[in-house]
PDB file of C-alpha atoms in Angstrom:
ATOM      1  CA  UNK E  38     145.467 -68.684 191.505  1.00  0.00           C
ATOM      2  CA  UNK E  39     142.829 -71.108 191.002  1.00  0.00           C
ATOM      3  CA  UNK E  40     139.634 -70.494 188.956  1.00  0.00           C
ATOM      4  CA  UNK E  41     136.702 -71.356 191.229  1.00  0.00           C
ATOM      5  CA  UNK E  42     133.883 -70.081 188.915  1.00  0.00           C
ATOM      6  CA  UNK E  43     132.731 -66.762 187.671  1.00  0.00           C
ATOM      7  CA  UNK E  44     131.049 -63.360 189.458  1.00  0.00           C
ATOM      8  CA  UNK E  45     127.995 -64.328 188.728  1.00  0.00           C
ATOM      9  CA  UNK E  46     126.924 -65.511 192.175  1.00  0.00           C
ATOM     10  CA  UNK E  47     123.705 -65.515 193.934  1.00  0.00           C
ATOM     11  CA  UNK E  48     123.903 -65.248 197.577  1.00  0.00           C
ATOM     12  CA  UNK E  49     126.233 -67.734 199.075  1.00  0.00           C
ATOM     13  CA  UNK E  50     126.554 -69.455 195.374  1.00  0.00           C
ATOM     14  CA  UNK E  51     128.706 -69.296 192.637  1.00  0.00           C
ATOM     15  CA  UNK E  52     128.040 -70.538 189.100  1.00  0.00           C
ATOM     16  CA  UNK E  53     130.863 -73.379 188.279  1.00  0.00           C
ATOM     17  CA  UNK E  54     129.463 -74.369 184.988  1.00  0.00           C
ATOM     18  CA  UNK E  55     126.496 -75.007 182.485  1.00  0.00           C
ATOM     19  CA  UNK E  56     124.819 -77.761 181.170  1.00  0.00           C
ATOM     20  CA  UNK E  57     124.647 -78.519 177.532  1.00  0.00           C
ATOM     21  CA  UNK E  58     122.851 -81.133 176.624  1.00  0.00           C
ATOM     22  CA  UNK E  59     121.199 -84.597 176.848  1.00  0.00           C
ATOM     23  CA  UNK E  60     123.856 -87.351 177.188  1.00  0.00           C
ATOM     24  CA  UNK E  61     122.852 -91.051 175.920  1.00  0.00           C
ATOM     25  CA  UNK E  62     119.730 -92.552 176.597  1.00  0.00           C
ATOM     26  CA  UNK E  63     120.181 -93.486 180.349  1.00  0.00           C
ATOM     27  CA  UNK E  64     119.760 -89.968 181.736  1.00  0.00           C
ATOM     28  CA  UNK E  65     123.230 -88.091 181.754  1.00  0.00           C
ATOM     29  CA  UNK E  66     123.934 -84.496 180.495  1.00  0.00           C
ATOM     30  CA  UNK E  67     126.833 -83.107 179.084  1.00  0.00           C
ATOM     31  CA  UNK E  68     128.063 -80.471 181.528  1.00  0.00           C
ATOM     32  CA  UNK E  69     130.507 -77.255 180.494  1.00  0.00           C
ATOM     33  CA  UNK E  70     132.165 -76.465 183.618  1.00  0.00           C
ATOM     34  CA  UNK E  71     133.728 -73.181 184.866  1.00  0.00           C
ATOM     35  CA  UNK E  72     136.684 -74.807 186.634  1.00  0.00           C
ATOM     36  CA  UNK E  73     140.219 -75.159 186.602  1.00  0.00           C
ATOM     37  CA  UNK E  74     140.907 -78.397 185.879  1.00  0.00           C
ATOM     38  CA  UNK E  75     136.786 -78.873 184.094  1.00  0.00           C
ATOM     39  CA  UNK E  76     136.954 -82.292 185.935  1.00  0.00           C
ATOM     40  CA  UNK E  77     136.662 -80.207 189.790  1.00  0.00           C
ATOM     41  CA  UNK E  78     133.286 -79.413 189.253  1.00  0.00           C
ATOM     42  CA  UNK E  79     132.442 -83.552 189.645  1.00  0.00           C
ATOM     43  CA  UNK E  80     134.044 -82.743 193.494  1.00  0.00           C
ATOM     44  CA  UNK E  81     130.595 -80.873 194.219  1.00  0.00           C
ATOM     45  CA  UNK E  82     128.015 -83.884 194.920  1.00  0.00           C
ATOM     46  CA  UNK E  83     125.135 -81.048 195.647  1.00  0.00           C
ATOM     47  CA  UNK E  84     124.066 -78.325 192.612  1.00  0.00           C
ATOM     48  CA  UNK E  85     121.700 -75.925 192.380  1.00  0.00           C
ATOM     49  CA  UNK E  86     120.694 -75.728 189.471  1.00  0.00           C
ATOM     50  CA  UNK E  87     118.580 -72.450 187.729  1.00  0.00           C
ATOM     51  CA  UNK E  88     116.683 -73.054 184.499  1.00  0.00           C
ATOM     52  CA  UNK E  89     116.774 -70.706 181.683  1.00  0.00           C
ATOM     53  CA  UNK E  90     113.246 -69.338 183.028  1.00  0.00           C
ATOM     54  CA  UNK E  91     114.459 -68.860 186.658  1.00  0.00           C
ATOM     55  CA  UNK E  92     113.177 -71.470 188.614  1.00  0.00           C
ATOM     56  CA  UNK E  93     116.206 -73.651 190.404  1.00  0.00           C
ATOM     57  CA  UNK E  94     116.505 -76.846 191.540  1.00  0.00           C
ATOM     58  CA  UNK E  95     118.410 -78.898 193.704  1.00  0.00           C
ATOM     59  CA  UNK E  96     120.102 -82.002 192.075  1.00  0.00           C
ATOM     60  CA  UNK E  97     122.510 -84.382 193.849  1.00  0.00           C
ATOM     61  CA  UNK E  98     124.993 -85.784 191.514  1.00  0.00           C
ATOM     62  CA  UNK E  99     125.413 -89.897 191.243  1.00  0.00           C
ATOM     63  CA  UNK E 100     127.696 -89.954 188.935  1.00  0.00           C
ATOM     64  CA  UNK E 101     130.678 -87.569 186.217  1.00  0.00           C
ATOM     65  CA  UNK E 102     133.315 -88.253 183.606  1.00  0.00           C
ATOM     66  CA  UNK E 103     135.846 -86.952 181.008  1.00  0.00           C
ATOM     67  CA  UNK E 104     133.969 -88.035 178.061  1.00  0.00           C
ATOM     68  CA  UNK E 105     135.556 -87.183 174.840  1.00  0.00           C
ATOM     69  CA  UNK E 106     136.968 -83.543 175.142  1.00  0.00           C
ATOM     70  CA  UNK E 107     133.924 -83.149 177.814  1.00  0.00           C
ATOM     71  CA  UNK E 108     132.212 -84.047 180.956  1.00  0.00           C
ATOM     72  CA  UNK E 109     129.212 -85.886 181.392  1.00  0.00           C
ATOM     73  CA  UNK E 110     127.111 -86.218 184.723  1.00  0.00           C
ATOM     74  CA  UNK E 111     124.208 -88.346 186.198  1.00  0.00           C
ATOM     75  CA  UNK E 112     121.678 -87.134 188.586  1.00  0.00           C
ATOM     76  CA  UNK E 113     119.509 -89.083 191.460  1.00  0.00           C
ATOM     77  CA  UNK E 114     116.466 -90.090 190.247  1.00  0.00           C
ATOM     78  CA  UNK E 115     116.808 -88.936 186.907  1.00  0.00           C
ATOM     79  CA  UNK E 116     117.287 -91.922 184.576  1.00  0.00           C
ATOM     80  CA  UNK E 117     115.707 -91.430 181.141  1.00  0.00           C
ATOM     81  CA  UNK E 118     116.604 -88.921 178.535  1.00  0.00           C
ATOM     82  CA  UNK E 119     113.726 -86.999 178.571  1.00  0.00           C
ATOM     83  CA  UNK E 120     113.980 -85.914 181.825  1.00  0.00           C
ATOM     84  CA  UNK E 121     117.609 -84.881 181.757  1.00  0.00           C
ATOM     85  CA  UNK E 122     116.479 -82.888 178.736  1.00  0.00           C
ATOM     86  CA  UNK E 123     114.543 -80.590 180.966  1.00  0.00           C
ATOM     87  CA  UNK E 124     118.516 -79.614 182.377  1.00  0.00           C
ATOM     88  CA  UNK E 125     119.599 -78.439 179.081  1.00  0.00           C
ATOM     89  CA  UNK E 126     120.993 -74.815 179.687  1.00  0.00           C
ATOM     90  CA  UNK E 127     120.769 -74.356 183.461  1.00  0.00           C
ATOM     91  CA  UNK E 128     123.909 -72.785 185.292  1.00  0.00           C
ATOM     92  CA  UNK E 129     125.291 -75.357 187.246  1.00  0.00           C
ATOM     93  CA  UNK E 130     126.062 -72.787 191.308  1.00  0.00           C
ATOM     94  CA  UNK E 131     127.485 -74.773 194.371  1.00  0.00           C
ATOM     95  CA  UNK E 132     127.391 -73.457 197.519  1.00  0.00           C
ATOM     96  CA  UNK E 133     131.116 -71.532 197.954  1.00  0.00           C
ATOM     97  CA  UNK E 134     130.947 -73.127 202.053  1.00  0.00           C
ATOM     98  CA  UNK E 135     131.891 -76.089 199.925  1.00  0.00           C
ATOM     99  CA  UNK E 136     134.841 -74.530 197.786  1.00  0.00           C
ATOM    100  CA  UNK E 137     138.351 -75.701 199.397  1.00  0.00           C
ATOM    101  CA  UNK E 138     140.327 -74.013 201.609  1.00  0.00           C
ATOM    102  CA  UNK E 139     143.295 -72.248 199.717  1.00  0.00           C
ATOM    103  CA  UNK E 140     146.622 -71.529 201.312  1.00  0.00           C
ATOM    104  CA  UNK E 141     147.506 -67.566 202.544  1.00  0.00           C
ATOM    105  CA  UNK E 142     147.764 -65.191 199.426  1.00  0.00           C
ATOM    106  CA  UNK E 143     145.946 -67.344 197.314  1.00  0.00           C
ATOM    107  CA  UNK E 144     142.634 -66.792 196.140  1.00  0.00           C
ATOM    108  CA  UNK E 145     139.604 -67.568 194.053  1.00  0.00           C
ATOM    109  CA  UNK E 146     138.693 -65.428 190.780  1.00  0.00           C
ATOM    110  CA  UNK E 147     135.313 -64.077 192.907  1.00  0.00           C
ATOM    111  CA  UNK E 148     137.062 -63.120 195.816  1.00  0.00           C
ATOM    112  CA  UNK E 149     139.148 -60.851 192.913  1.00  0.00           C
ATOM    113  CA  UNK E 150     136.135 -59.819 191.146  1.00  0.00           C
ATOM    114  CA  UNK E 151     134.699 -56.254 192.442  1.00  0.00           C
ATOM    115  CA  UNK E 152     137.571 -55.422 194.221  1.00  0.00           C
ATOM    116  CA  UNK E 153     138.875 -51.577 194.096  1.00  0.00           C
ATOM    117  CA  UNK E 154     142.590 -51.245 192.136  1.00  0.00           C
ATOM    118  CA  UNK E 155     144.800 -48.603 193.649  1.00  0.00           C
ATOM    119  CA  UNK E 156     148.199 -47.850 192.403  1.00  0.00           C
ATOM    120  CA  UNK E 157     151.312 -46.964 192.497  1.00  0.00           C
ATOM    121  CA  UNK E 158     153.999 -46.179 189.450  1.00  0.00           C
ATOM    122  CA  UNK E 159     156.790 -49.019 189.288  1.00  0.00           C
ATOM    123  CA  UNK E 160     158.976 -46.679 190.609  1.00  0.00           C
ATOM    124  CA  UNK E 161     156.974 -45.298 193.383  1.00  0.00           C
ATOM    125  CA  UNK E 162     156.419 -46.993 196.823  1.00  0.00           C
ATOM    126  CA  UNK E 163     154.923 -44.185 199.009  1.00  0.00           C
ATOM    127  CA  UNK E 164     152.510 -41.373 198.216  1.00  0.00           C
ATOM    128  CA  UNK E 165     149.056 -41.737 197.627  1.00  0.00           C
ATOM    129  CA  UNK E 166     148.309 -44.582 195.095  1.00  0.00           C
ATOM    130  CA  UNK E 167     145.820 -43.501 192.032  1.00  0.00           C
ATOM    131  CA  UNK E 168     142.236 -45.361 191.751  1.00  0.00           C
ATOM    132  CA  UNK E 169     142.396 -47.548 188.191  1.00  0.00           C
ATOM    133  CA  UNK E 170     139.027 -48.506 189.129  1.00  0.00           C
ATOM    134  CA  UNK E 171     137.417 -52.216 189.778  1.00  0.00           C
ATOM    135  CA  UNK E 172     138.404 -55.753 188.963  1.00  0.00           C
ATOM    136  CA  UNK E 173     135.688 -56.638 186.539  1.00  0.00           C
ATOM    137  CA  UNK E 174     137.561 -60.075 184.911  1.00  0.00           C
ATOM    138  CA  UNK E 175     140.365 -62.341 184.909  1.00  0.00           C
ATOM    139  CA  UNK E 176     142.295 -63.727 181.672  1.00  0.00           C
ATOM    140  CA  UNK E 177     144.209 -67.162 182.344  1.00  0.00           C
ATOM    141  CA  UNK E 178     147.205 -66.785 179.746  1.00  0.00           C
ATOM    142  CA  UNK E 179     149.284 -69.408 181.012  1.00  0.00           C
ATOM    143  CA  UNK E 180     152.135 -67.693 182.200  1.00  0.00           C
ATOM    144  CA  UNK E 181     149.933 -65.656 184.555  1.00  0.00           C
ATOM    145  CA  UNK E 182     147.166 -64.764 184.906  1.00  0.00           C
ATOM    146  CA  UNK E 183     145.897 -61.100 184.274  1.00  0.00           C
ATOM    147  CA  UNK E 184     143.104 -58.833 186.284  1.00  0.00           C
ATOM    148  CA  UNK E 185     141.129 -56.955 183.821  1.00  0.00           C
ATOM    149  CA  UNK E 186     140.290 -53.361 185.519  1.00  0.00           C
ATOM    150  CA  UNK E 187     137.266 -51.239 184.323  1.00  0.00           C
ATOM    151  CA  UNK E 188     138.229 -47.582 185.049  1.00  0.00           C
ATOM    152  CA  UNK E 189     136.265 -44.583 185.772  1.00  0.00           C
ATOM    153  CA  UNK E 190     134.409 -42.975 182.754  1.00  0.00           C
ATOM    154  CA  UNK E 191     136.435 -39.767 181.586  1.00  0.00           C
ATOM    155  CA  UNK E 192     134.574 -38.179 178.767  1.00  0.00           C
ATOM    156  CA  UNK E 193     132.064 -41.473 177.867  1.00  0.00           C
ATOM    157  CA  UNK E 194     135.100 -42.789 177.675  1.00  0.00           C
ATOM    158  CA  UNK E 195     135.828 -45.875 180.664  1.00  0.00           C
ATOM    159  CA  UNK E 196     139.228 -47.181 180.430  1.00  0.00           C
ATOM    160  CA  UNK E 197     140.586 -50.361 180.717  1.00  0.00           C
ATOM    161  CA  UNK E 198     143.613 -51.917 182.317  1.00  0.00           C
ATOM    162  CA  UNK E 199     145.145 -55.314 181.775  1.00  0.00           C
ATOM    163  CA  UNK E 200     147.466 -55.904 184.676  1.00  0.00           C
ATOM    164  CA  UNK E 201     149.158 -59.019 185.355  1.00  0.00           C
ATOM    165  CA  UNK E 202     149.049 -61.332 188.134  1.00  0.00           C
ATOM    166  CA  UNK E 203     153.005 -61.282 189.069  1.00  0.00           C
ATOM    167  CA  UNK E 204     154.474 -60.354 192.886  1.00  0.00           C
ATOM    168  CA  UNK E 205     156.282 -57.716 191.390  1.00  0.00           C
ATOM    169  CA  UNK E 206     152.905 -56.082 190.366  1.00  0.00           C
ATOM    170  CA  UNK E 207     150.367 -57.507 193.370  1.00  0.00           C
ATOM    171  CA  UNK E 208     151.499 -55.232 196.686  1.00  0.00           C
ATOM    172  CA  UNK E 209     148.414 -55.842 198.609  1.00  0.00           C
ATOM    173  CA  UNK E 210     145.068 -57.548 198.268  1.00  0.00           C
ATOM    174  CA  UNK E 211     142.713 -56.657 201.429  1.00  0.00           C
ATOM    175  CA  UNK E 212     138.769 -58.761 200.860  1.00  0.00           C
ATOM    176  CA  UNK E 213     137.972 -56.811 204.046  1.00  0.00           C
ATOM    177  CA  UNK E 214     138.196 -53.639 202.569  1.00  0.00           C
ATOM    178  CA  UNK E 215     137.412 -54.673 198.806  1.00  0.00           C
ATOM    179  CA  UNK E 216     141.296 -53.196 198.103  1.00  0.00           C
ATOM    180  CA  UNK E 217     143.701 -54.297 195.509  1.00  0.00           C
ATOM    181  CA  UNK E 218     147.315 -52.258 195.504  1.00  0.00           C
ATOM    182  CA  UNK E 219     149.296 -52.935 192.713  1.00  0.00           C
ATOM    183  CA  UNK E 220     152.517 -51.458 191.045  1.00  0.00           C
ATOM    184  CA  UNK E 221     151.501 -50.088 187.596  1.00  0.00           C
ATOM    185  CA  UNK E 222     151.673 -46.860 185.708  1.00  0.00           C
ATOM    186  CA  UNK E 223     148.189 -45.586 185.906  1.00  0.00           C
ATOM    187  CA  UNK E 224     148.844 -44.691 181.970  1.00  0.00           C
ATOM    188  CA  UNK E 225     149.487 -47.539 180.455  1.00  0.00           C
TER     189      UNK E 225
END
């Protein structure tokens, strides 16, 4: 399941990554990107970016490399390091019009996020599946990945499921209808 950045979208964006710092002397940044590989979020020519008081602005990228264990990124008409200093700590959003296409049953972490988790026991396939409650995270393990589910407060207490990302477990995922099914024991 790819990674296409987190929840925290605004409108028709989504935030792919952050960036850092200044970068040289020439005008790059060092950017912290959000994406699976890092390296995707140099696809994206157009950002939006929004400063750490609010305001955003639109940058059009010129130029991005692995540098070191990082990324580093140019801008138009930004070409001295003072300028790209003014960057430092804006969210990096692209518009999600421009995220790829993905293949049927695949799907990006903020299609997941939000979504309602019903389910069923592992041994159950009919009957009336039991809410867990909403799809507030994923975890990328390696294996698999794994939906983190924020249940329903039951005495101040909300619980938490960690359910993972497997066809044995995934029945049905409906974006229309904001519906997960899955195959898990409510309990555990």
């Amino acid at each position: 399941m790819p990674e296409a950045g987190t929840q925290a979208d605004v409108g028709n964006y989504l935030v792919m990554g952050r960036i850092a710092s200044v970068h040289g002397i020439k005008g790059w940044v060092k950017v912290f990107s959000f994406t699976d590989p890092p390296s995707n979020i140099l696809e994206y020519r157009r950002w939006r970016l929004r400063h750490r008081d609010g305001h955003w602005e639109s940058v059009v990228l010129t130029g991005g490399r692995i540098q070191g264990k990082g990324l580093v990124a140019s801008f138009e008409g930004v070409d001295d390091r003072e300028h790209a200093r003014s960057f430092s700590g804006a969210e990096v959003f692209v518009e999600q019009a421009s995220l790829p296409p993905l293949d049927e049953g695949e799907y990006y972490w903020h299609q997941l996020q939000g979504l309602s988790v019903l389910a069923w026991r592992a041994d159950e396939d009919e009957g009336e599946p039991v809410l867990l409650g909403k799809v507030i995270n994923l975890i990328e393990t390696g294996a698999n990945d794994v939906l983190v589910i924020k249940g329903a407060a039951a005495d101040g207490v909300s619980p938490e499921h960690l359910v993972p990302w497997v066809d044995h477990v995934i029945v049905d995922v409906d974006l229309a209808q904001r519906k997960l099914l899955v195959r898990w024991d409510p309990d555990f």
